[in-house]
Coordinates of N, CA and C in Angstrom, one line a residue:
X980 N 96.2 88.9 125.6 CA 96.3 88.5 124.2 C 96.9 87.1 124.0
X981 N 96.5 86.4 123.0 CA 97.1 84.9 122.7 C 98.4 85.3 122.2
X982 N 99.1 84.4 122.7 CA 100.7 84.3 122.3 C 100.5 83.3 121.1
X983 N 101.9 83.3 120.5 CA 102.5 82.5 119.2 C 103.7 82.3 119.5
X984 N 103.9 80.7 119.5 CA 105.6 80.3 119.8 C 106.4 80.9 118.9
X985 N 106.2 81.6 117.8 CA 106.9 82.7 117.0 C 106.5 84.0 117.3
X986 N 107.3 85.0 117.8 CA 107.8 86.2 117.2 C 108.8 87.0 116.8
X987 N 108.4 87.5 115.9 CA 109.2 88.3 114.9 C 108.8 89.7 114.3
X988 N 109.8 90.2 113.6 CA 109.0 91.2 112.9 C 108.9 91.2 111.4
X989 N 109.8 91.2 110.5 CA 110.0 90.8 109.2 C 110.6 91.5 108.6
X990 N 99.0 97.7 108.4 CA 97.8 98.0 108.8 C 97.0 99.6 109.6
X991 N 81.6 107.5 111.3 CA 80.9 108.5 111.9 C 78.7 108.0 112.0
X992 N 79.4 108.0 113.2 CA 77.7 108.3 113.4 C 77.1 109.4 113.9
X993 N 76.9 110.3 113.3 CA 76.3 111.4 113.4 C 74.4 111.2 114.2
X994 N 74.2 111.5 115.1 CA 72.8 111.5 115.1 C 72.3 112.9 116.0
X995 N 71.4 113.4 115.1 CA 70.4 114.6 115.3 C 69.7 114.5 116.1
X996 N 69.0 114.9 116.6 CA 67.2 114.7 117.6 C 66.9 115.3 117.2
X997 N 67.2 117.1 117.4 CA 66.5 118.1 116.4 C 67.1 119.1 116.2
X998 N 66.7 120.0 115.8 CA 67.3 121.3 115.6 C 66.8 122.2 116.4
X999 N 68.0 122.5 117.7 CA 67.7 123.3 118.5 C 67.4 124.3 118.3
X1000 N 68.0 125.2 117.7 CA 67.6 126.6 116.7 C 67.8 126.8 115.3
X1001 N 67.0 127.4 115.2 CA 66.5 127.9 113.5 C 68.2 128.5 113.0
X1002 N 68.7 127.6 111.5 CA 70.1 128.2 110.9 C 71.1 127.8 112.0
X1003 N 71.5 126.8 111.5 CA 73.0 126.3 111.8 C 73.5 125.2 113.0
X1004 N 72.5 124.7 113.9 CA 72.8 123.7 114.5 C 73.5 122.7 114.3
X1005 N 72.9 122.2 112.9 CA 73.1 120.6 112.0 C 74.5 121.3 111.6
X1006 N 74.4 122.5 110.7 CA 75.6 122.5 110.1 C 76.6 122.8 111.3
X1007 N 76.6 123.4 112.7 CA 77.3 123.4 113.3 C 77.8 121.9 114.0
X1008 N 77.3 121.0 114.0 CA 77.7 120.1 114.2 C 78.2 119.0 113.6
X1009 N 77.7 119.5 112.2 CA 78.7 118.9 111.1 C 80.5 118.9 111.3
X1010 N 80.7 120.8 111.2 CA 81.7 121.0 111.5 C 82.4 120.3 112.4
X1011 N 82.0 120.8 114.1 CA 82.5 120.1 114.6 C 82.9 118.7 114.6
X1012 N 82.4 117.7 113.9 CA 82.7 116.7 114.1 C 83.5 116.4 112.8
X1013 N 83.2 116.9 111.5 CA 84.8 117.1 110.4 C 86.2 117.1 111.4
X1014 N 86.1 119.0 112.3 CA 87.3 119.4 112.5 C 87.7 118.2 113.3
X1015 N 87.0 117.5 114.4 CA 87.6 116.4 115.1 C 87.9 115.0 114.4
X1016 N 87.4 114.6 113.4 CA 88.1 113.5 112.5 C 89.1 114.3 112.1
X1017 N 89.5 115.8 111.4 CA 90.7 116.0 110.8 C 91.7 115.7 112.2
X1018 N 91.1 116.3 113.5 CA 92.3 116.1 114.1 C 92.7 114.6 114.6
X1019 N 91.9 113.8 114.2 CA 92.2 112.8 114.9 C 93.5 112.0 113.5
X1020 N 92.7 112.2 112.3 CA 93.2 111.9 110.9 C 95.0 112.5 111.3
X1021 N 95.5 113.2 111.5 CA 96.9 114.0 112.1 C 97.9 112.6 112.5
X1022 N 97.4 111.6 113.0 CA 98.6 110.8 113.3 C 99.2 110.4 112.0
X1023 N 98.9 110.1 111.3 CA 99.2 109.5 110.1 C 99.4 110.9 108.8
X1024 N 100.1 110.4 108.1 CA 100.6 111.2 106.8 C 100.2 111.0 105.4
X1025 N 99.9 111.1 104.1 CA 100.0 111.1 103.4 C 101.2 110.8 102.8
X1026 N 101.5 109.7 102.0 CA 102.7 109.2 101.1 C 102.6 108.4 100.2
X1027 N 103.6 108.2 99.3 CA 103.9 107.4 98.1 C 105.2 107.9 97.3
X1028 N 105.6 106.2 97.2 CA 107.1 106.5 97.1 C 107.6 104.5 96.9
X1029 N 108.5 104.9 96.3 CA 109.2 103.5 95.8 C 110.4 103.0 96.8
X1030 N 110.6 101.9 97.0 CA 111.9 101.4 98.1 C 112.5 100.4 97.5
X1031 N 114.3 100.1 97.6 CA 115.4 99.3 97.4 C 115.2 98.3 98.6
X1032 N 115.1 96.9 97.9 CA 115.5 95.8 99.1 C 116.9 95.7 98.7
X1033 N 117.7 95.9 100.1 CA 119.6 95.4 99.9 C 119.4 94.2 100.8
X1034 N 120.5 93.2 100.5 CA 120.5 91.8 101.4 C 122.2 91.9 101.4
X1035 N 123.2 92.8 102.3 CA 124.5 92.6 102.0 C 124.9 93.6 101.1
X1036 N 124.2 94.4 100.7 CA 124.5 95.3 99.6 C 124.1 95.0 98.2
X1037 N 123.8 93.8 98.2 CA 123.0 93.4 96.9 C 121.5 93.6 96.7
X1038 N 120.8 94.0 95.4 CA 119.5 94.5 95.6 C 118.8 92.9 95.4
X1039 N 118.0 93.1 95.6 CA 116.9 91.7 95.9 C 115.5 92.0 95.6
X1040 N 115.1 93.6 95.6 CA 113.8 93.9 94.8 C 113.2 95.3 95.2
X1041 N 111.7 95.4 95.5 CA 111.7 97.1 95.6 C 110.0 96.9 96.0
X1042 N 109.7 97.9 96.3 CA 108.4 98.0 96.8 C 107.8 99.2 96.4
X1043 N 106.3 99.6 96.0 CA 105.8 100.3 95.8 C 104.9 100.4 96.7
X1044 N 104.2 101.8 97.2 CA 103.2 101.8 98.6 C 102.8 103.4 98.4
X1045 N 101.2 103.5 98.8 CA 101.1 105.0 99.0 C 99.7 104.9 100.2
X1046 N 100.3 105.7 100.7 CA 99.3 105.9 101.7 C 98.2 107.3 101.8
X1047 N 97.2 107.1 101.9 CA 96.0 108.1 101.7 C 95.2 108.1 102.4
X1048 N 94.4 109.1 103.1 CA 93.1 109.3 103.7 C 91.8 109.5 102.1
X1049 N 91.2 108.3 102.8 CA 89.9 108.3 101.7 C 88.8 109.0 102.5
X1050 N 88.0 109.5 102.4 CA 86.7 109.3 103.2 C 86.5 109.9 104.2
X1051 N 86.7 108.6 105.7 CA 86.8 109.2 107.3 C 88.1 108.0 107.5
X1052 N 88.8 107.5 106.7 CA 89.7 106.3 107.3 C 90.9 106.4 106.3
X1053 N 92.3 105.8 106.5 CA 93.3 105.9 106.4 C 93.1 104.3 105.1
X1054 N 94.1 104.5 104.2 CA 94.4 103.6 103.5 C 95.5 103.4 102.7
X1055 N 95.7 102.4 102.8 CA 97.4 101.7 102.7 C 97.6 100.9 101.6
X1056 N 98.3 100.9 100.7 CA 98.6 100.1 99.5 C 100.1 99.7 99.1
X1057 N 100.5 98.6 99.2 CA 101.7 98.3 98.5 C 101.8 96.9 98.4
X1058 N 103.3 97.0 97.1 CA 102.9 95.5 95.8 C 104.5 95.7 96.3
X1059 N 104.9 94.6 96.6 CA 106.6 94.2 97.1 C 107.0 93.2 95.8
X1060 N 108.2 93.1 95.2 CA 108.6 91.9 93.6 C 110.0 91.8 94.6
X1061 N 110.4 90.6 94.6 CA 111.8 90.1 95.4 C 111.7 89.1 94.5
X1062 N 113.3 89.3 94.1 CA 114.3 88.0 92.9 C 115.3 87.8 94.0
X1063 N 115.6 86.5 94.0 CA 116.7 85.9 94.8 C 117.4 85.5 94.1
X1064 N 119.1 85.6 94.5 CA 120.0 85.0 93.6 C 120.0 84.0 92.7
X1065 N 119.0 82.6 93.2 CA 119.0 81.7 92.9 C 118.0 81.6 91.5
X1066 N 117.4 82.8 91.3 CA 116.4 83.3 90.6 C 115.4 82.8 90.7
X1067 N 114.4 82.7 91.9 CA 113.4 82.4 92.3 C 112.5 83.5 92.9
X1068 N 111.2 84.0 92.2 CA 110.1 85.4 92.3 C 109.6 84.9 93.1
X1069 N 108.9 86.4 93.9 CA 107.9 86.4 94.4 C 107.4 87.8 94.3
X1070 N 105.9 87.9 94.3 CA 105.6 88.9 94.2 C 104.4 89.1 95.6
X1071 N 104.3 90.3 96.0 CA 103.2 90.6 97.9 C 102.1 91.7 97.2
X1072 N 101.0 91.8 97.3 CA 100.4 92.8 97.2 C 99.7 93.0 98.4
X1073 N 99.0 94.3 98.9 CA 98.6 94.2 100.3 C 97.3 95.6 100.5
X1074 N 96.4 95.7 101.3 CA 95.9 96.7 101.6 C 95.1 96.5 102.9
X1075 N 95.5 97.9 103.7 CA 95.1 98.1 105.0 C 94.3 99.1 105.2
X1076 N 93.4 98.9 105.5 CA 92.3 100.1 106.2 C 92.2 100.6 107.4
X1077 N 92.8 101.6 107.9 CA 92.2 102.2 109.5 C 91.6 103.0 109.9
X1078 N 91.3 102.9 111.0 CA 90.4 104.1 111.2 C 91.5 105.4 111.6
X1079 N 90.7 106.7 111.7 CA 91.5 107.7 112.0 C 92.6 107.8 112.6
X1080 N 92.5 107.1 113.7 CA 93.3 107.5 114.8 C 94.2 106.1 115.0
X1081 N 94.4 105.6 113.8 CA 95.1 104.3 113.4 C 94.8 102.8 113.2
X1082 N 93.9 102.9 114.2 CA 93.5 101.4 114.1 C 93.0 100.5 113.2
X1083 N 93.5 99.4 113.0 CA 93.3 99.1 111.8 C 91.6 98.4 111.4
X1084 N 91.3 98.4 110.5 CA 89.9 97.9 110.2 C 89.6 96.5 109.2
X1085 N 90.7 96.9 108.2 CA 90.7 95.5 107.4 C 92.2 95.5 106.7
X1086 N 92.6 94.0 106.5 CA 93.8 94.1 105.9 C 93.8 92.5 105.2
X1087 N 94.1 93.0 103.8 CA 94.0 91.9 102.7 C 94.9 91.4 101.7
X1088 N 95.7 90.4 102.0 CA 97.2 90.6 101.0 C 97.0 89.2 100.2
X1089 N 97.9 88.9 99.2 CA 98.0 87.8 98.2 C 98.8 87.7 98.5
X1090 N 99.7 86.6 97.7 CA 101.0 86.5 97.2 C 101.5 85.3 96.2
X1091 N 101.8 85.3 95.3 CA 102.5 84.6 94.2 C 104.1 84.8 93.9
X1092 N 104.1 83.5 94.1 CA 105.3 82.7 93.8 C 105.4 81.5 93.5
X1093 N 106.2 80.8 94.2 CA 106.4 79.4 94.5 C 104.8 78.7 94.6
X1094 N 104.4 79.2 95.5 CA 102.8 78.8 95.9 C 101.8 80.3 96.3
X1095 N 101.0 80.0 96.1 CA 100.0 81.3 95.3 C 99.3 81.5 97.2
X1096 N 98.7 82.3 97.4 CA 98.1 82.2 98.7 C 97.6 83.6 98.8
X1097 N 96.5 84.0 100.0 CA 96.0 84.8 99.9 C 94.9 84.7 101.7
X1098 N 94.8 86.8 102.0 CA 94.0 86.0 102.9 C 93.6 87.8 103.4
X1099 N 92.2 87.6 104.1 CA 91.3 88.9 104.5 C 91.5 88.7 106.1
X1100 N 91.4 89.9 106.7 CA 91.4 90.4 107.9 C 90.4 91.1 108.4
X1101 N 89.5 91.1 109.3 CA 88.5 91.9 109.7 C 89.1 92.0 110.9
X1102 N 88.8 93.6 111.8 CA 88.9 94.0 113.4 C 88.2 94.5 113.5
X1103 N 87.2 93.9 114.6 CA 86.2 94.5 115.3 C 86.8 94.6 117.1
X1104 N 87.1 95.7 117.7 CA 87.3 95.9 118.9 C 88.8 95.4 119.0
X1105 N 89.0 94.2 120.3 CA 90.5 93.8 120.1 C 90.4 92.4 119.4
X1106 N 89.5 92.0 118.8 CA 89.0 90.9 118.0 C 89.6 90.8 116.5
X1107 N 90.8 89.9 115.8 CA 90.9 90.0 114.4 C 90.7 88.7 114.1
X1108 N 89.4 88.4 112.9 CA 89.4 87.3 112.1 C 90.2 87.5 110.9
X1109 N 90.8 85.8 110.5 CA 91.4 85.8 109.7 C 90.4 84.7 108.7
X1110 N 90.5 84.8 107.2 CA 90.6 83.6 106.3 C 91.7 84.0 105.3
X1111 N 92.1 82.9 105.5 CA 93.5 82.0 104.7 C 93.0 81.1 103.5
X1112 N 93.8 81.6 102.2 CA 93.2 80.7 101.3 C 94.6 80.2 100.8
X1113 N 94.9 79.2 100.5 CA 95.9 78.3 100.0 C 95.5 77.5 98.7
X1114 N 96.0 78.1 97.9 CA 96.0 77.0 96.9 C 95.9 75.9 96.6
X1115 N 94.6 74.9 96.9 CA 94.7 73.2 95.9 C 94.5 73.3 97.8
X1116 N 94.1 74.0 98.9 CA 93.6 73.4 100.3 C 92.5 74.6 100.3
X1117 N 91.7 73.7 101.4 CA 90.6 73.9 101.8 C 91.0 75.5 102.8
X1118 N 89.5 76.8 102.9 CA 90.1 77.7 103.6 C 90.5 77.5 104.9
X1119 N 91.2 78.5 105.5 CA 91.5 78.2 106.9 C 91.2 79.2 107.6
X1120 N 90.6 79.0 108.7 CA 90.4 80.8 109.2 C 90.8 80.4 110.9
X1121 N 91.0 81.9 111.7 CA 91.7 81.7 112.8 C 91.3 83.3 113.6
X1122 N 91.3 83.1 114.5 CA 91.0 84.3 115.8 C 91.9 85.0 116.4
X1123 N 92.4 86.2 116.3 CA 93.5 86.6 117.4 C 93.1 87.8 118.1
X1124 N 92.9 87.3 119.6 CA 92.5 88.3 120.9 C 93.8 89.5 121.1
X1125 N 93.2 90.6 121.0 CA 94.3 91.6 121.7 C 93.6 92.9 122.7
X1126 N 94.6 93.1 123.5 CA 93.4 94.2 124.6 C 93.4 94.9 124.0
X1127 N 93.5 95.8 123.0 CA 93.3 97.2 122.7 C 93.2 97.0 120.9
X1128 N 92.0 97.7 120.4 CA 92.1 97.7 119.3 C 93.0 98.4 118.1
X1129 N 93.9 98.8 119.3 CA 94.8 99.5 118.3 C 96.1 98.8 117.8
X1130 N 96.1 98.1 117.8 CA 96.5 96.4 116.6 C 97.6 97.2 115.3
X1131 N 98.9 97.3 116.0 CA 100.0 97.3 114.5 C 99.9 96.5 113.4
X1132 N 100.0 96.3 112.5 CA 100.1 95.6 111.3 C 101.3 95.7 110.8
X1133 N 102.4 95.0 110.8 CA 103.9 94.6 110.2 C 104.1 93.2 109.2
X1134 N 103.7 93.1 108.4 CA 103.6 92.1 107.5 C 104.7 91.7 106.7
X1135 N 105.2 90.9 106.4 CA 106.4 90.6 105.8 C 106.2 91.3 104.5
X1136 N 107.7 92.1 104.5 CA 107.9 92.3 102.6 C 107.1 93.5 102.6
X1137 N 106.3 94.2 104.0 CA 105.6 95.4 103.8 C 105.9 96.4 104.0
X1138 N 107.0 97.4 104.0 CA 108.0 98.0 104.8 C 107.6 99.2 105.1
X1139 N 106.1 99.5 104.4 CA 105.9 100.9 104.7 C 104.9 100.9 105.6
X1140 N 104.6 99.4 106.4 CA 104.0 99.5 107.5 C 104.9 100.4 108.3
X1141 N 106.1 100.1 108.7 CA 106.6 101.1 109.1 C 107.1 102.4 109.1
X1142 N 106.4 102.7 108.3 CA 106.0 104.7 108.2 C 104.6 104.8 109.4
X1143 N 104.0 103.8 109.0 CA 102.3 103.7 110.3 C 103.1 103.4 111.3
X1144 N 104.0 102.8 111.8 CA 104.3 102.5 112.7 C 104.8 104.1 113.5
X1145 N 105.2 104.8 112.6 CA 105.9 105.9 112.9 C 105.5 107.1 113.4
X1146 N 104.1 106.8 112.5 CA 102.9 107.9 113.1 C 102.3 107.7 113.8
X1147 N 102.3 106.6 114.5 CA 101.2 105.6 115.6 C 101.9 106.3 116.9
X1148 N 103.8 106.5 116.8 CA 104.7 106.5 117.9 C 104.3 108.0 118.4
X1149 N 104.3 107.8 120.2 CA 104.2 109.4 120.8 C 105.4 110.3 120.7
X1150 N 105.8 111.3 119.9 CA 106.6 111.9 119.1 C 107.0 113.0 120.5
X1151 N 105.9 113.1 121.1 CA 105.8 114.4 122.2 C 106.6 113.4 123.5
X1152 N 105.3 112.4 123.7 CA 106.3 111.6 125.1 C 107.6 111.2 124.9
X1153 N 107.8 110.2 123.8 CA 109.3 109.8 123.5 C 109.3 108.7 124.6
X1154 N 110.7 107.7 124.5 CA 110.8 107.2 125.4 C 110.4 106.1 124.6
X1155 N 110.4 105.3 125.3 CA 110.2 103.3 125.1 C 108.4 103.2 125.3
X1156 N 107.6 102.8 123.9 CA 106.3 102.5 123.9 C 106.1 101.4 123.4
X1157 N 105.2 100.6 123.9 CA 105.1 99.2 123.4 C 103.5 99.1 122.5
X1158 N 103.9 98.2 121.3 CA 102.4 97.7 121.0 C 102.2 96.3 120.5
X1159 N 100.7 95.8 120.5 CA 100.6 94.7 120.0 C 100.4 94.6 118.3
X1160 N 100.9 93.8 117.9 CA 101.5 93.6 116.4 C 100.8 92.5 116.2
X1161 N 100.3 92.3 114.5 CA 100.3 91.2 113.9 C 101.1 91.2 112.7
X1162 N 101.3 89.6 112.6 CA 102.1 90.1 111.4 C 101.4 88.7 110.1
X1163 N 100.4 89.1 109.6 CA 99.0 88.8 109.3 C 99.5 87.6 108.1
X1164 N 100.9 87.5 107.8 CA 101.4 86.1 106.5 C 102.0 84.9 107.2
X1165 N 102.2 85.4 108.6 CA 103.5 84.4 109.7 C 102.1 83.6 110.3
X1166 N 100.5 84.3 110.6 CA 99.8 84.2 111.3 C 100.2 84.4 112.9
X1167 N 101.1 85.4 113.2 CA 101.9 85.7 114.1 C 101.3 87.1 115.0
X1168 N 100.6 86.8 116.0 CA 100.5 88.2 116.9 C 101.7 88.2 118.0
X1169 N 101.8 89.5 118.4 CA 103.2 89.2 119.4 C 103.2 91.1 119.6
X1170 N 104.4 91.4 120.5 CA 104.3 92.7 120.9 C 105.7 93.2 120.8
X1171 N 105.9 94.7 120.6 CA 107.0 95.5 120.1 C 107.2 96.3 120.9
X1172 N 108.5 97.0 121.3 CA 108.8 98.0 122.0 C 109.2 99.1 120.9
X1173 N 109.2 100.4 120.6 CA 109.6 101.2 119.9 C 110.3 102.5 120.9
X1174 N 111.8 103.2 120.7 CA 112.3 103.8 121.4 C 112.5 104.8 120.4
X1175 N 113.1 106.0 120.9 CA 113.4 107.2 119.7 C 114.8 106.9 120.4
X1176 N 115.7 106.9 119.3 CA 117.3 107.7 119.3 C 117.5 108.5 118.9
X1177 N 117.1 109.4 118.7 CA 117.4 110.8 118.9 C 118.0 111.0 116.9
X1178 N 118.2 112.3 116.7 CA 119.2 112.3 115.9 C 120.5 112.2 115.0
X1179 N 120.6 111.6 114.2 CA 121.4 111.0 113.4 C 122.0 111.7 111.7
X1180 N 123.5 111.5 111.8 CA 123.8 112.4 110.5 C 123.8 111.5 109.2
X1181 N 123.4 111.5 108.3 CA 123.7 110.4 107.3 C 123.8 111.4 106.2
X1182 N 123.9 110.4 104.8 CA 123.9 111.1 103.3 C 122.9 112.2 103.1
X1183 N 122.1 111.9 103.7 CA 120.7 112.5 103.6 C 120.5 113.7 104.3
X1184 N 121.3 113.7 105.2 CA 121.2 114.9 106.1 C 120.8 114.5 107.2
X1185 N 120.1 115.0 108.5 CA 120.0 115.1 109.9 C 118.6 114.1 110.1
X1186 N 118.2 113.0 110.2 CA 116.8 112.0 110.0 C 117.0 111.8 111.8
X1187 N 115.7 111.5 112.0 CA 114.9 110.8 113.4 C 114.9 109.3 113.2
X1188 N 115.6 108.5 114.1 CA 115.9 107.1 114.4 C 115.4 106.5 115.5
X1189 N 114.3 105.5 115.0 CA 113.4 105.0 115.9 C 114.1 103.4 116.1
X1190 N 114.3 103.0 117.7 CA 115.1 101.3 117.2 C 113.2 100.5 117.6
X1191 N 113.2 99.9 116.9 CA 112.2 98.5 117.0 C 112.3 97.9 117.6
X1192 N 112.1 97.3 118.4 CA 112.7 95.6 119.1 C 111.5 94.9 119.5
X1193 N 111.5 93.4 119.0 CA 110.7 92.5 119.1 C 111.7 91.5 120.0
X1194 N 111.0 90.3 120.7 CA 112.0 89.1 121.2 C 113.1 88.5 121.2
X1195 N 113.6 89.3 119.0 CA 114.5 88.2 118.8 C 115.3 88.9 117.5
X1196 N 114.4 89.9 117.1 CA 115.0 91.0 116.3 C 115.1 92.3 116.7
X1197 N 116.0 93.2 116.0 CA 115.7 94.7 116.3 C 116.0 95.3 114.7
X1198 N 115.1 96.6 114.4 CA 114.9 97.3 113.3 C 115.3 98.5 113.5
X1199 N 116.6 99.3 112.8 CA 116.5 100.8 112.9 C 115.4 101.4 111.7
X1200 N 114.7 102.2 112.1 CA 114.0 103.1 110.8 C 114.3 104.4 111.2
X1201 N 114.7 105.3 110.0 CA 115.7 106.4 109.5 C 114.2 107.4 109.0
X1202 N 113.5 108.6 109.7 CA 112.7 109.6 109.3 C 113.6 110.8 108.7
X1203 N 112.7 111.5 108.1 CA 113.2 112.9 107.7 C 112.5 113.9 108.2
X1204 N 113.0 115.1 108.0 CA 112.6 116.2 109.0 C 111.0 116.0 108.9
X1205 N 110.2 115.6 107.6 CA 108.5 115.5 107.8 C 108.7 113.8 108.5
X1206 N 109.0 113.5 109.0 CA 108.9 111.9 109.2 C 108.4 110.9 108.3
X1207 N 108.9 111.4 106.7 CA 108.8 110.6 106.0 C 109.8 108.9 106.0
X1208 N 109.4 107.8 105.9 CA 110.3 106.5 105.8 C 111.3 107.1 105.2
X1209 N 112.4 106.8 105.2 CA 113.6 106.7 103.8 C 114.6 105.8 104.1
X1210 N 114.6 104.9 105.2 CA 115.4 103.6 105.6 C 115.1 103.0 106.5
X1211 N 115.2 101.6 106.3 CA 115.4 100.6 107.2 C 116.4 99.5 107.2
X1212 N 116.6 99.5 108.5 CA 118.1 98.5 108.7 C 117.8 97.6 109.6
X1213 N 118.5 96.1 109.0 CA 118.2 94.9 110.6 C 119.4 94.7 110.0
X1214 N 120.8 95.2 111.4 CA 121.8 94.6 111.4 C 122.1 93.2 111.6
X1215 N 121.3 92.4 111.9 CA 121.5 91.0 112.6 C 121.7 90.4 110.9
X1216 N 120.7 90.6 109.8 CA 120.5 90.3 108.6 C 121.1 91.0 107.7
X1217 N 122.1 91.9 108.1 CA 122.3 92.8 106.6 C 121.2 93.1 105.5
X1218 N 120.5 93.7 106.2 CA 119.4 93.8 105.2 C 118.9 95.4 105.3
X1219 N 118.9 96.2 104.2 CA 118.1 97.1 104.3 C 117.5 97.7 103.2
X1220 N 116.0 98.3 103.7 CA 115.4 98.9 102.5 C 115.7 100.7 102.4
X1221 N 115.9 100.7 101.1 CA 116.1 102.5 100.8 C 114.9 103.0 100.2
X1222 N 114.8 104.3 100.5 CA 113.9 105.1 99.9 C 114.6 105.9 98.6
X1223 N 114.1 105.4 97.3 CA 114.8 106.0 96.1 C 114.1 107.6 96.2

């Protein structure tokens, strides 16, 4: 995979010949091939739900996101608004497409603020194009090789990538798993380790704690008994997002 002097952390073809026997071949093969998208659809969850940005204990803004199976593929939506003391907005909107069994397909975000900007993602195989559109500049578009098409998406200000991150993780193996990440606003690919720590008591009750670690950061994220998100913490930054 191509490196980036930055990383950090901050996404059926059915064919017949014939019908072998008279009543139910087609539809038997229909089936079969539903029940194996449902099972493959199983990494990933269903959600939607609103999040607290804290910076220090101070709020700084909130995120809305819901995640759905459309179709035969997984899809992802959320709109991040961050106010900074200084009182200077910005607002993120985003959407990611994967296929069943995670991988992502397309991923398309904006952003307004200070400077307006915007940009699409296509993956085909371990292959992601990008075009970049910048405001008052010409587009910019760019290539990023990775072995395996199963390509994380962690995007700044996107926090419920990390719920996908969560369903992506081997819950059965456990242990320290690595994957390749982009993080599609930094124009940043780069690679993550994900470990389970085991159980943890909080306000909330008894949640599953996964640590993140990239090169230069590390992320706790806080599950509940369904492995739904409901926190994230980067001690380095005092920073964390809550699940209201």
């Amino acid at each position: 995979m191509k490196t980036s002097p930055r990383k950090s952390l901050p996404a059926v073809v059915l064919a017949v010949a014939a019908l072998l026997c008279a009543g139910g071949t087609l539809s038997g093969l229909a089936k079969t091939t539903a029940a194996r998208l449902q099972e493959r659809a199983q990494v990933l969850s269903p959600d939607r739900g609103r999040f607290r940005i804290l910076v220090d204990g101070q709020p700084l803004g909130s995120e809305t996101f819901e995640i759905l199976w459309q179709g035969s593929q997984w899809l992802s939506r959320g709109q991040t608004e961050i106010r900074t003391p200084e009182g200077k907005s910005a607002r993120v909107r985003a959407e990611l497409k994967l296929n069943a069994d995670g991988a992502p397909l397309a991923y398309d975000w904006s952003a307004q603020g200070e400077k307006e900007s915007s940009a699409a993602i296509t993956f085909e195989g371990g292959t992601a194009r990008m075009s970049l559109h910048l405001k008052g500049a010409q587009p910019f578009t760019q290539e990023f090789q990775f072995n395996s098409p199963r390509v994380v998406i962690l995007d700044n200000n996107m926090f419920h990538h990390y719920a996908i991150l969560a369903g992506l993780y081997d819950w059965k193996a456990k242990g320290s798993q690595s994957f390749a990440v982009l993080i599609p606003q930094d124009l940043t690919p780069g690679s993550i380790t994900v470990d389970s720590a085991g159980a943890v008591q909080s306000p909330r009750g008894t949640l599953e704690m996964l640590r993140v670690r990239s090169s230069d950061l590390e992320v706790e994220v806080y599950l509940d008994e369904s492995r739904r998100l409901v926190r994230l913490a980067v001690p380095a930054s005092k920073a964390e997002v809550v699940r209201e």
